[in-house]
Amino acid sequence: MSYVTNILVAGIGGQGVMTAADIIAQTAIRAGHDVKKTEVAGMAQRGGVVTSHVRFGEHVYSPSITPGHADLLLAFEPAEALRWAGHLRTGAAALVNTFAQTPPVVSLGLFEYPDAPLEQLARYPISVSSLNAGDMAIGMGDRRLVNSLMLGAAARHLPFDSGLLKQALLDRFANKGGKMLTLNEQAFDAGYREPGKI
């Protein structure tokens, strides 16, 4: 029986969750894997939850990751990391952007933002790494660089060459022009260098 790698990407609308998942899937295809992907984008344009499941291996028969079977959670927001922690298997890894963003349902008073989501996440039997990709992206001049920073950091956790992932990212932004391409490459490299343990 061949092993399938399960990557769960989660965040809120506007963070580039689906783009990051597309790039991971494209990289897995280039690495010769069978790949399946699915996504949920509830009210993404208004800051709603966005998730994408990426599964790859020799043979993949379903795009959905069942709870308790994800190998890596790439979380673009701390509360979303906590929300999806139950999808991780024991010993899996979570990579979390610590830049918190209050979703509209919290702003409207319908729900409360969880207390210390990273501390709660650390209680799970998983390995947790973090970086403040939001502040890093702002410091680099464009908050849209969060997904490139997260992909760079994720490269250490994915079972293929980081150069392959980086090239898939650069190919994705090749039509955006030289400046945007350079910024995304710099963001990927900065994310890759970020150790970010908590």
mmCIF file with all atom_site columns, C-alpha atoms in Angstrom:
data_model
loop_
_atom_site.group_PDB
_atom_site.id
_atom_site.type_symbol
_atom_site.label_atom_id
_atom_site.label_alt_id
_atom_site.label_comp_id
_atom_site.label_asym_id
_atom_site.label_entity_id
_atom_site.label_seq_id
_atom_site.pdbx_PDB_ins_code
_atom_site.Cartn_x
_atom_site.Cartn_y
_atom_site.Cartn_z
_atom_site.occupancy
_atom_site.B_iso_or_equiv
_atom_site.pdbx_formal_charge
_atom_site.auth_seq_id
_atom_site.auth_comp_id
_atom_site.auth_asym_id
_atom_site.auth_atom_id
_atom_site.pdbx_PDB_model_num
ATOM 1   C CA . MET A 1 1   ? 0.000   0.000  0.000   1.00 0.00 ? 1   MET A CA 1
ATOM 2   C CA . SER A 1 2   ? 1.490   3.346  -1.013  1.00 0.00 ? 2   SER A CA 1
ATOM 3   C CA . TYR A 1 3   ? 1.592   6.246  1.422   1.00 0.00 ? 3   TYR A CA 1
ATOM 4   C CA . VAL A 1 4   ? -0.365  9.403  0.666   1.00 0.00 ? 4   VAL A CA 1
ATOM 5   C CA . THR A 1 5   ? 0.828   12.759 2.021   1.00 0.00 ? 5   THR A CA 1
ATOM 6   C CA . ASN A 1 6   ? -1.995  14.954 3.337   1.00 0.00 ? 6   ASN A CA 1
ATOM 7   C CA . ILE A 1 7   ? -1.566  18.726 3.503   1.00 0.00 ? 7   ILE A CA 1
ATOM 8   C CA . LEU A 1 8   ? -4.304  20.925 4.975   1.00 0.00 ? 8   LEU A CA 1
ATOM 9   C CA . VAL A 1 9   ? -4.085  24.649 4.192   1.00 0.00 ? 9   VAL A CA 1
ATOM 10  C CA . ALA A 1 10  ? -6.380  26.893 6.254   1.00 0.00 ? 10  ALA A CA 1
ATOM 11  C CA . GLY A 1 11  ? -6.958  30.598 6.737   1.00 0.00 ? 11  GLY A CA 1
ATOM 12  C CA . ILE A 1 12  ? -9.428  33.325 5.937   1.00 0.00 ? 12  ILE A CA 1
ATOM 13  C CA . GLY A 1 13  ? -10.379 35.080 2.729   1.00 0.00 ? 13  GLY A CA 1
ATOM 14  C CA . GLY A 1 14  ? -7.752  37.261 1.105   1.00 0.00 ? 14  GLY A CA 1
ATOM 15  C CA . GLN A 1 15  ? -4.702  35.520 2.562   1.00 0.00 ? 15  GLN A CA 1
ATOM 16  C CA . GLY A 1 16  ? -3.822  33.463 -0.513  1.00 0.00 ? 16  GLY A CA 1
ATOM 17  C CA . VAL A 1 17  ? -4.798  30.085 0.936   1.00 0.00 ? 17  VAL A CA 1
ATOM 18  C CA . MET A 1 18  ? -6.080  28.665 -2.352  1.00 0.00 ? 18  MET A CA 1
ATOM 19  C CA . THR A 1 19  ? -3.077  29.997 -4.289  1.00 0.00 ? 19  THR A CA 1
ATOM 20  C CA . ALA A 1 20  ? -0.686  28.340 -1.833  1.00 0.00 ? 20  ALA A CA 1
ATOM 21  C CA . ALA A 1 21  ? -2.590  25.052 -2.104  1.00 0.00 ? 21  ALA A CA 1
ATOM 22  C CA . ASP A 1 22  ? -2.528  25.273 -5.915  1.00 0.00 ? 22  ASP A CA 1
ATOM 23  C CA . ILE A 1 23  ? 1.242   25.758 -5.862  1.00 0.00 ? 23  ILE A CA 1
ATOM 24  C CA . ILE A 1 24  ? 1.775   22.775 -3.539  1.00 0.00 ? 24  ILE A CA 1
ATOM 25  C CA . ALA A 1 25  ? -0.425  20.629 -5.789  1.00 0.00 ? 25  ALA A CA 1
ATOM 26  C CA . GLN A 1 26  ? 1.398   21.793 -8.913  1.00 0.00 ? 26  GLN A CA 1
ATOM 27  C CA . THR A 1 27  ? 4.737   21.005 -7.284  1.00 0.00 ? 27  THR A CA 1
ATOM 28  C CA . ALA A 1 28  ? 3.568   17.519 -6.325  1.00 0.00 ? 28  ALA A CA 1
ATOM 29  C CA . ILE A 1 29  ? 2.507   16.894 -9.938  1.00 0.00 ? 29  ILE A CA 1
ATOM 30  C CA . ARG A 1 30  ? 5.941   18.017 -11.151 1.00 0.00 ? 30  ARG A CA 1
ATOM 31  C CA . ALA A 1 31  ? 7.506   15.634 -8.631  1.00 0.00 ? 31  ALA A CA 1
ATOM 32  C CA . GLY A 1 32  ? 5.636   12.787 -10.298 1.00 0.00 ? 32  GLY A CA 1
ATOM 33  C CA . HIS A 1 33  ? 2.865   12.222 -7.770  1.00 0.00 ? 33  HIS A CA 1
ATOM 34  C CA . ASP A 1 34  ? -0.790  11.503 -8.303  1.00 0.00 ? 34  ASP A CA 1
ATOM 35  C CA . VAL A 1 35  ? -2.558  14.551 -6.791  1.00 0.00 ? 35  VAL A CA 1
ATOM 36  C CA . LYS A 1 36  ? -6.083  15.331 -5.613  1.00 0.00 ? 36  LYS A CA 1
ATOM 37  C CA . LYS A 1 37  ? -7.200  18.684 -4.185  1.00 0.00 ? 37  LYS A CA 1
ATOM 38  C CA . THR A 1 38  ? -10.409 20.167 -2.873  1.00 0.00 ? 38  THR A CA 1
ATOM 39  C CA . GLU A 1 39  ? -11.311 23.437 -1.207  1.00 0.00 ? 39  GLU A CA 1
ATOM 40  C CA . VAL A 1 40  ? -13.997 25.230 0.753   1.00 0.00 ? 40  VAL A CA 1
ATOM 41  C CA . ALA A 1 41  ? -14.297 29.002 0.567   1.00 0.00 ? 41  ALA A CA 1
ATOM 42  C CA . GLY A 1 42  ? -17.181 30.235 2.680   1.00 0.00 ? 42  GLY A CA 1
ATOM 43  C CA . MET A 1 43  ? -17.697 33.961 2.196   1.00 0.00 ? 43  MET A CA 1
ATOM 44  C CA . ALA A 1 44  ? -14.012 34.212 1.331   1.00 0.00 ? 44  ALA A CA 1
ATOM 45  C CA . GLN A 1 45  ? -14.392 37.707 -0.111  1.00 0.00 ? 45  GLN A CA 1
ATOM 46  C CA . ARG A 1 46  ? -15.685 38.868 3.286   1.00 0.00 ? 46  ARG A CA 1
ATOM 47  C CA . GLY A 1 47  ? -13.021 37.298 5.455   1.00 0.00 ? 47  GLY A CA 1
ATOM 48  C CA . GLY A 1 48  ? -14.716 33.917 5.806   1.00 0.00 ? 48  GLY A CA 1
ATOM 49  C CA . VAL A 1 49  ? -12.942 30.620 6.404   1.00 0.00 ? 49  VAL A CA 1
ATOM 50  C CA . VAL A 1 50  ? -10.985 29.140 3.511   1.00 0.00 ? 50  VAL A CA 1
ATOM 51  C CA . THR A 1 51  ? -9.555  25.623 3.546   1.00 0.00 ? 51  THR A CA 1
ATOM 52  C CA . SER A 1 52  ? -7.923  23.451 0.950   1.00 0.00 ? 52  SER A CA 1
ATOM 53  C CA . HIS A 1 53  ? -6.970  19.784 1.139   1.00 0.00 ? 53  HIS A CA 1
ATOM 54  C CA . VAL A 1 54  ? -4.006  18.644 -0.963  1.00 0.00 ? 54  VAL A CA 1
ATOM 55  C CA . ARG A 1 55  ? -3.262  14.904 -1.133  1.00 0.00 ? 55  ARG A CA 1
ATOM 56  C CA . PHE A 1 56  ? -0.474  13.324 -3.139  1.00 0.00 ? 56  PHE A CA 1
ATOM 57  C CA . GLY A 1 57  ? 1.257   9.965  -3.496  1.00 0.00 ? 57  GLY A CA 1
ATOM 58  C CA . GLU A 1 58  ? 1.472   7.029  -5.900  1.00 0.00 ? 58  GLU A CA 1
ATOM 59  C CA . HIS A 1 59  ? -2.302  6.632  -6.052  1.00 0.00 ? 59  HIS A CA 1
ATOM 60  C CA . VAL A 1 60  ? -4.816  9.026  -4.485  1.00 0.00 ? 60  VAL A CA 1
ATOM 61  C CA . TYR A 1 61  ? -8.481  8.092  -4.629  1.00 0.00 ? 61  TYR A CA 1
ATOM 62  C CA . SER A 1 62  ? -10.160 10.949 -2.729  1.00 0.00 ? 62  SER A CA 1
ATOM 63  C CA . PRO A 1 63  ? -9.392  14.671 -2.374  1.00 0.00 ? 63  PRO A CA 1
ATOM 64  C CA . SER A 1 64  ? -10.655 14.957 1.216   1.00 0.00 ? 64  SER A CA 1
ATOM 65  C CA . ILE A 1 65  ? -8.519  14.515 4.329   1.00 0.00 ? 65  ILE A CA 1
ATOM 66  C CA . THR A 1 66  ? -10.403 12.778 7.103   1.00 0.00 ? 66  THR A CA 1
ATOM 67  C CA . PRO A 1 67  ? -9.959  14.064 10.674  1.00 0.00 ? 67  PRO A CA 1
ATOM 68  C CA . GLY A 1 68  ? -6.833  12.670 12.317  1.00 0.00 ? 68  GLY A CA 1
ATOM 69  C CA . HIS A 1 69  ? -4.973  12.006 9.057   1.00 0.00 ? 69  HIS A CA 1
ATOM 70  C CA . ALA A 1 70  ? -3.338  15.298 7.998   1.00 0.00 ? 70  ALA A CA 1
ATOM 71  C CA . ASP A 1 71  ? 0.486   15.251 7.963   1.00 0.00 ? 71  ASP A CA 1
ATOM 72  C CA . LEU A 1 72  ? 0.921   19.029 7.813   1.00 0.00 ? 72  LEU A CA 1
ATOM 73  C CA . LEU A 1 73  ? -1.352  21.944 8.669   1.00 0.00 ? 73  LEU A CA 1
ATOM 74  C CA . LEU A 1 74  ? -0.334  25.155 6.969   1.00 0.00 ? 74  LEU A CA 1
ATOM 75  C CA . ALA A 1 75  ? -2.363  27.702 8.948   1.00 0.00 ? 75  ALA A CA 1
ATOM 76  C CA . PHE A 1 76  ? -2.468  31.316 7.816   1.00 0.00 ? 76  PHE A CA 1
ATOM 77  C CA . GLU A 1 77  ? -4.136  32.513 11.031  1.00 0.00 ? 77  GLU A CA 1
ATOM 78  C CA . PRO A 1 78  ? -3.761  31.306 14.679  1.00 0.00 ? 78  PRO A CA 1
ATOM 79  C CA . ALA A 1 79  ? -7.457  30.739 15.434  1.00 0.00 ? 79  ALA A CA 1
ATOM 80  C CA . GLU A 1 80  ? -7.814  28.791 12.190  1.00 0.00 ? 80  GLU A CA 1
ATOM 81  C CA . ALA A 1 81  ? -4.830  26.671 13.221  1.00 0.00 ? 81  ALA A CA 1
ATOM 82  C CA . LEU A 1 82  ? -6.634  25.772 16.423  1.00 0.00 ? 82  LEU A CA 1
ATOM 83  C CA . ARG A 1 83  ? -9.906  25.128 14.600  1.00 0.00 ? 83  ARG A CA 1
ATOM 84  C CA . TRP A 1 84  ? -8.305  22.551 12.269  1.00 0.00 ? 84  TRP A CA 1
ATOM 85  C CA . ALA A 1 85  ? -5.868  20.905 14.721  1.00 0.00 ? 85  ALA A CA 1
ATOM 86  C CA . GLY A 1 86  ? -8.185  17.913 15.032  1.00 0.00 ? 86  GLY A CA 1
ATOM 87  C CA . HIS A 1 87  ? -7.468  17.023 11.424  1.00 0.00 ? 87  HIS A CA 1
ATOM 88  C CA . LEU A 1 88  ? -3.805  16.307 12.272  1.00 0.00 ? 88  LEU A CA 1
ATOM 89  C CA . ARG A 1 89  ? -2.516  12.826 13.052  1.00 0.00 ? 89  ARG A CA 1
ATOM 90  C CA . THR A 1 90  ? -0.369  12.265 16.139  1.00 0.00 ? 90  THR A CA 1
ATOM 91  C CA . GLY A 1 91  ? 3.165   13.413 15.391  1.00 0.00 ? 91  GLY A CA 1
ATOM 92  C CA . ALA A 1 92  ? 2.102   15.646 12.497  1.00 0.00 ? 92  ALA A CA 1
ATOM 93  C CA . ALA A 1 93  ? 3.360   19.207 12.020  1.00 0.00 ? 93  ALA A CA 1
ATOM 94  C CA . ALA A 1 94  ? 1.539   22.540 12.159  1.00 0.00 ? 94  ALA A CA 1
ATOM 95  C CA . LEU A 1 95  ? 3.080   25.649 10.679  1.00 0.00 ? 95  LEU A CA 1
ATOM 96  C CA . VAL A 1 96  ? 1.251   28.762 11.870  1.00 0.00 ? 96  VAL A CA 1
ATOM 97  C CA . ASN A 1 97  ? 1.252   32.412 10.860  1.00 0.00 ? 97  ASN A CA 1
ATOM 98  C CA . THR A 1 98  ? 0.998   34.196 14.239  1.00 0.00 ? 98  THR A CA 1
ATOM 99  C CA . PHE A 1 99  ? -0.479  37.352 12.702  1.00 0.00 ? 99  PHE A CA 1
ATOM 100 C CA . ALA A 1 100 ? -4.025  37.272 14.108  1.00 0.00 ? 100 ALA A CA 1
ATOM 101 C CA . GLN A 1 101 ? -6.904  38.626 12.046  1.00 0.00 ? 101 GLN A CA 1
ATOM 102 C CA . THR A 1 102 ? -10.319 39.135 13.556  1.00 0.00 ? 102 THR A CA 1
ATOM 103 C CA . PRO A 1 103 ? -12.960 37.598 11.296  1.00 0.00 ? 103 PRO A CA 1
ATOM 104 C CA . PRO A 1 104 ? -16.259 39.443 10.696  1.00 0.00 ? 104 PRO A CA 1
ATOM 105 C CA . VAL A 1 105 ? -18.222 36.989 12.851  1.00 0.00 ? 105 VAL A CA 1
ATOM 106 C CA . VAL A 1 106 ? -16.063 38.056 15.825  1.00 0.00 ? 106 VAL A CA 1
ATOM 107 C CA . SER A 1 107 ? -16.295 41.757 14.949  1.00 0.00 ? 107 SER A CA 1
ATOM 108 C CA . LEU A 1 108 ? -20.067 41.404 14.835  1.00 0.00 ? 108 LEU A CA 1
ATOM 109 C CA . GLY A 1 109 ? -20.094 39.811 18.287  1.00 0.00 ? 109 GLY A CA 1
ATOM 110 C CA . LEU A 1 110 ? -21.425 36.476 17.044  1.00 0.00 ? 110 LEU A CA 1
ATOM 111 C CA . PHE A 1 111 ? -18.387 34.502 18.229  1.00 0.00 ? 111 PHE A CA 1
ATOM 112 C CA . GLU A 1 112 ? -15.411 35.105 20.513  1.00 0.00 ? 112 GLU A CA 1
ATOM 113 C CA . TYR A 1 113 ? -11.825 34.885 19.319  1.00 0.00 ? 113 TYR A CA 1
ATOM 114 C CA . PRO A 1 114 ? -10.150 32.008 21.223  1.00 0.00 ? 114 PRO A CA 1
ATOM 115 C CA . ASP A 1 115 ? -7.814  32.845 24.108  1.00 0.00 ? 115 ASP A CA 1
ATOM 116 C CA . ALA A 1 116 ? -4.134  32.074 23.385  1.00 0.00 ? 116 ALA A CA 1
ATOM 117 C CA . PRO A 1 117 ? -4.756  29.833 20.364  1.00 0.00 ? 117 PRO A CA 1
ATOM 118 C CA . LEU A 1 118 ? -1.069  28.916 20.011  1.00 0.00 ? 118 LEU A CA 1
ATOM 119 C CA . GLU A 1 119 ? -0.854  27.805 23.641  1.00 0.00 ? 119 GLU A CA 1
ATOM 120 C CA . GLN A 1 120 ? -3.940  25.660 23.138  1.00 0.00 ? 120 GLN A CA 1
ATOM 121 C CA . LEU A 1 121 ? -2.484  24.263 19.917  1.00 0.00 ? 121 LEU A CA 1
ATOM 122 C CA . ALA A 1 122 ? 0.729   23.273 21.717  1.00 0.00 ? 122 ALA A CA 1
ATOM 123 C CA . ARG A 1 123 ? -1.300  20.836 23.856  1.00 0.00 ? 123 ARG A CA 1
ATOM 124 C CA . TYR A 1 124 ? -1.930  18.612 20.838  1.00 0.00 ? 124 TYR A CA 1
ATOM 125 C CA . PRO A 1 125 ? 0.495   15.705 20.183  1.00 0.00 ? 125 PRO A CA 1
ATOM 126 C CA . ILE A 1 126 ? 1.988   17.502 17.203  1.00 0.00 ? 126 ILE A CA 1
ATOM 127 C CA . SER A 1 127 ? 5.026   19.601 16.310  1.00 0.00 ? 127 SER A CA 1
ATOM 128 C CA . VAL A 1 128 ? 4.174   23.307 16.066  1.00 0.00 ? 128 VAL A CA 1
ATOM 129 C CA . SER A 1 129 ? 6.278   25.906 14.269  1.00 0.00 ? 129 SER A CA 1
ATOM 130 C CA . SER A 1 130 ? 5.368   29.524 13.761  1.00 0.00 ? 130 SER A CA 1
ATOM 131 C CA . LEU A 1 131 ? 6.369   32.733 12.083  1.00 0.00 ? 131 LEU A CA 1
ATOM 132 C CA . ASN A 1 132 ? 4.746   36.134 11.927  1.00 0.00 ? 132 ASN A CA 1
ATOM 133 C CA . ALA A 1 133 ? 4.235   36.063 8.169   1.00 0.00 ? 133 ALA A CA 1
ATOM 134 C CA . GLY A 1 134 ? 1.788   38.986 8.389   1.00 0.00 ? 134 GLY A CA 1
ATOM 135 C CA . ASP A 1 135 ? 4.312   41.386 9.909   1.00 0.00 ? 135 ASP A CA 1
ATOM 136 C CA . MET A 1 136 ? 7.071   40.033 7.664   1.00 0.00 ? 136 MET A CA 1
ATOM 137 C CA . ALA A 1 137 ? 4.941   40.642 4.551   1.00 0.00 ? 137 ALA A CA 1
ATOM 138 C CA . ILE A 1 138 ? 4.091   44.178 5.652   1.00 0.00 ? 138 ILE A CA 1
ATOM 139 C CA . GLY A 1 139 ? 7.776   44.809 6.316   1.00 0.00 ? 139 GLY A CA 1
ATOM 140 C CA . MET A 1 140 ? 8.577   43.636 2.795   1.00 0.00 ? 140 MET A CA 1
ATOM 141 C CA . GLY A 1 141 ? 6.086   46.142 1.399   1.00 0.00 ? 141 GLY A CA 1
ATOM 142 C CA . ASP A 1 142 ? 3.094   44.001 0.405   1.00 0.00 ? 142 ASP A CA 1
ATOM 143 C CA . ARG A 1 143 ? 0.807   42.089 2.769   1.00 0.00 ? 143 ARG A CA 1
ATOM 144 C CA . ARG A 1 144 ? -0.112  39.754 -0.099  1.00 0.00 ? 144 ARG A CA 1
ATOM 145 C CA . LEU A 1 145 ? 3.302   38.111 0.321   1.00 0.00 ? 145 LEU A CA 1
ATOM 146 C CA . VAL A 1 146 ? 1.999   36.038 3.251   1.00 0.00 ? 146 VAL A CA 1
ATOM 147 C CA . ASN A 1 147 ? 1.397   32.972 1.098   1.00 0.00 ? 147 ASN A CA 1
ATOM 148 C CA . SER A 1 148 ? 4.909   33.074 -0.388  1.00 0.00 ? 148 SER A CA 1
ATOM 149 C CA . LEU A 1 149 ? 6.385   33.399 3.109   1.00 0.00 ? 149 LEU A CA 1
ATOM 150 C CA . MET A 1 150 ? 4.276   30.470 4.317   1.00 0.00 ? 150 MET A CA 1
ATOM 151 C CA . LEU A 1 151 ? 5.266   28.352 1.317   1.00 0.00 ? 151 LEU A CA 1
ATOM 152 C CA . GLY A 1 152 ? 8.944   29.067 1.988   1.00 0.00 ? 152 GLY A CA 1
ATOM 153 C CA . ALA A 1 153 ? 8.523   27.982 5.602   1.00 0.00 ? 153 ALA A CA 1
ATOM 154 C CA . ALA A 1 154 ? 6.530   24.905 4.514   1.00 0.00 ? 154 ALA A CA 1
ATOM 155 C CA . ALA A 1 155 ? 9.290   23.822 2.134   1.00 0.00 ? 155 ALA A CA 1
ATOM 156 C CA . ARG A 1 156 ? 11.178  22.292 5.070   1.00 0.00 ? 156 ARG A CA 1
ATOM 157 C CA . HIS A 1 157 ? 8.189   20.070 5.845   1.00 0.00 ? 157 HIS A CA 1
ATOM 158 C CA . LEU A 1 158 ? 7.261   18.857 2.359   1.00 0.00 ? 158 LEU A CA 1
ATOM 159 C CA . PRO A 1 159 ? 8.657   15.633 0.842   1.00 0.00 ? 159 PRO A CA 1
ATOM 160 C CA . PHE A 1 160 ? 10.089  17.186 -2.280  1.00 0.00 ? 160 PHE A CA 1
ATOM 161 C CA . ASP A 1 161 ? 12.953  19.485 -3.161  1.00 0.00 ? 161 ASP A CA 1
ATOM 162 C CA . SER A 1 162 ? 12.437  23.068 -1.980  1.00 0.00 ? 162 SER A CA 1
ATOM 163 C CA . GLY A 1 163 ? 13.740  24.321 -5.334  1.00 0.00 ? 163 GLY A CA 1
ATOM 164 C CA . LEU A 1 164 ? 10.859  22.580 -7.089  1.00 0.00 ? 164 LEU A CA 1
ATOM 165 C CA . LEU A 1 165 ? 8.347   24.329 -4.818  1.00 0.00 ? 165 LEU A CA 1
ATOM 166 C CA . LYS A 1 166 ? 10.055  27.675 -5.313  1.00 0.00 ? 166 LYS A CA 1
ATOM 167 C CA . GLN A 1 167 ? 10.026  27.282 -9.095  1.00 0.00 ? 167 GLN A CA 1
ATOM 168 C CA . ALA A 1 168 ? 6.296   26.470 -9.063  1.00 0.00 ? 168 ALA A CA 1
ATOM 169 C CA . LEU A 1 169 ? 5.747   29.680 -7.052  1.00 0.00 ? 169 LEU A CA 1
ATOM 170 C CA . LEU A 1 170 ? 7.801   31.749 -9.475  1.00 0.00 ? 170 LEU A CA 1
ATOM 171 C CA . ASP A 1 171 ? 5.994   30.228 -12.467 1.00 0.00 ? 171 ASP A CA 1
ATOM 172 C CA . ARG A 1 172 ? 2.674   31.163 -10.845 1.00 0.00 ? 172 ARG A CA 1
ATOM 173 C CA . PHE A 1 173 ? 3.701   34.832 -10.600 1.00 0.00 ? 173 PHE A CA 1
ATOM 174 C CA . ALA A 1 174 ? 5.744   35.016 -13.807 1.00 0.00 ? 174 ALA A CA 1
ATOM 175 C CA . ASN A 1 175 ? 3.087   37.080 -15.573 1.00 0.00 ? 175 ASN A CA 1
ATOM 176 C CA . LYS A 1 176 ? 2.921   39.686 -12.757 1.00 0.00 ? 176 LYS A CA 1
ATOM 177 C CA . GLY A 1 177 ? 6.117   41.407 -13.793 1.00 0.00 ? 177 GLY A CA 1
ATOM 178 C CA . GLY A 1 178 ? 9.655   41.625 -12.518 1.00 0.00 ? 178 GLY A CA 1
ATOM 179 C CA . LYS A 1 179 ? 9.052   43.481 -9.260  1.00 0.00 ? 179 LYS A CA 1
ATOM 180 C CA . MET A 1 180 ? 6.288   41.163 -8.060  1.00 0.00 ? 180 MET A CA 1
ATOM 181 C CA . LEU A 1 181 ? 8.310   38.127 -9.098  1.00 0.00 ? 181 LEU A CA 1
ATOM 182 C CA . THR A 1 182 ? 11.341  39.386 -7.178  1.00 0.00 ? 182 THR A CA 1
ATOM 183 C CA . LEU A 1 183 ? 9.254   40.154 -4.088  1.00 0.00 ? 183 LEU A CA 1
ATOM 184 C CA . ASN A 1 184 ? 7.685   36.688 -4.084  1.00 0.00 ? 184 ASN A CA 1
ATOM 185 C CA . GLU A 1 185 ? 11.088  35.047 -4.472  1.00 0.00 ? 185 GLU A CA 1
ATOM 186 C CA . GLN A 1 186 ? 12.449  37.129 -1.576  1.00 0.00 ? 186 GLN A CA 1
ATOM 187 C CA . ALA A 1 187 ? 9.403   36.225 0.529   1.00 0.00 ? 187 ALA A CA 1
ATOM 188 C CA . PHE A 1 188 ? 9.843   32.502 -0.183  1.00 0.00 ? 188 PHE A CA 1
ATOM 189 C CA . ASP A 1 189 ? 13.521  32.697 0.798   1.00 0.00 ? 189 ASP A CA 1
ATOM 190 C CA . ALA A 1 190 ? 12.701  34.673 3.976   1.00 0.00 ? 190 ALA A CA 1
ATOM 191 C CA . GLY A 1 191 ? 10.083  32.084 4.981   1.00 0.00 ? 191 GLY A CA 1
ATOM 192 C CA . TYR A 1 192 ? 12.532  29.263 4.310   1.00 0.00 ? 192 TYR A CA 1
ATOM 193 C CA . ARG A 1 193 ? 15.133  30.858 6.591   1.00 0.00 ? 193 ARG A CA 1
ATOM 194 C CA . GLU A 1 194 ? 12.649  31.451 9.421   1.00 0.00 ? 194 GLU A CA 1
ATOM 195 C CA . PRO A 1 195 ? 13.128  28.770 12.099  1.00 0.00 ? 195 PRO A CA 1
ATOM 196 C CA . GLY A 1 196 ? 10.003  29.814 14.018  1.00 0.00 ? 196 GLY A CA 1
ATOM 197 C CA . LYS A 1 197 ? 9.739   27.192 16.753  1.00 0.00 ? 197 LYS A CA 1
ATOM 198 C CA . ILE A 1 198 ? 7.367   27.794 19.647  1.00 0.00 ? 198 ILE A CA 1
#
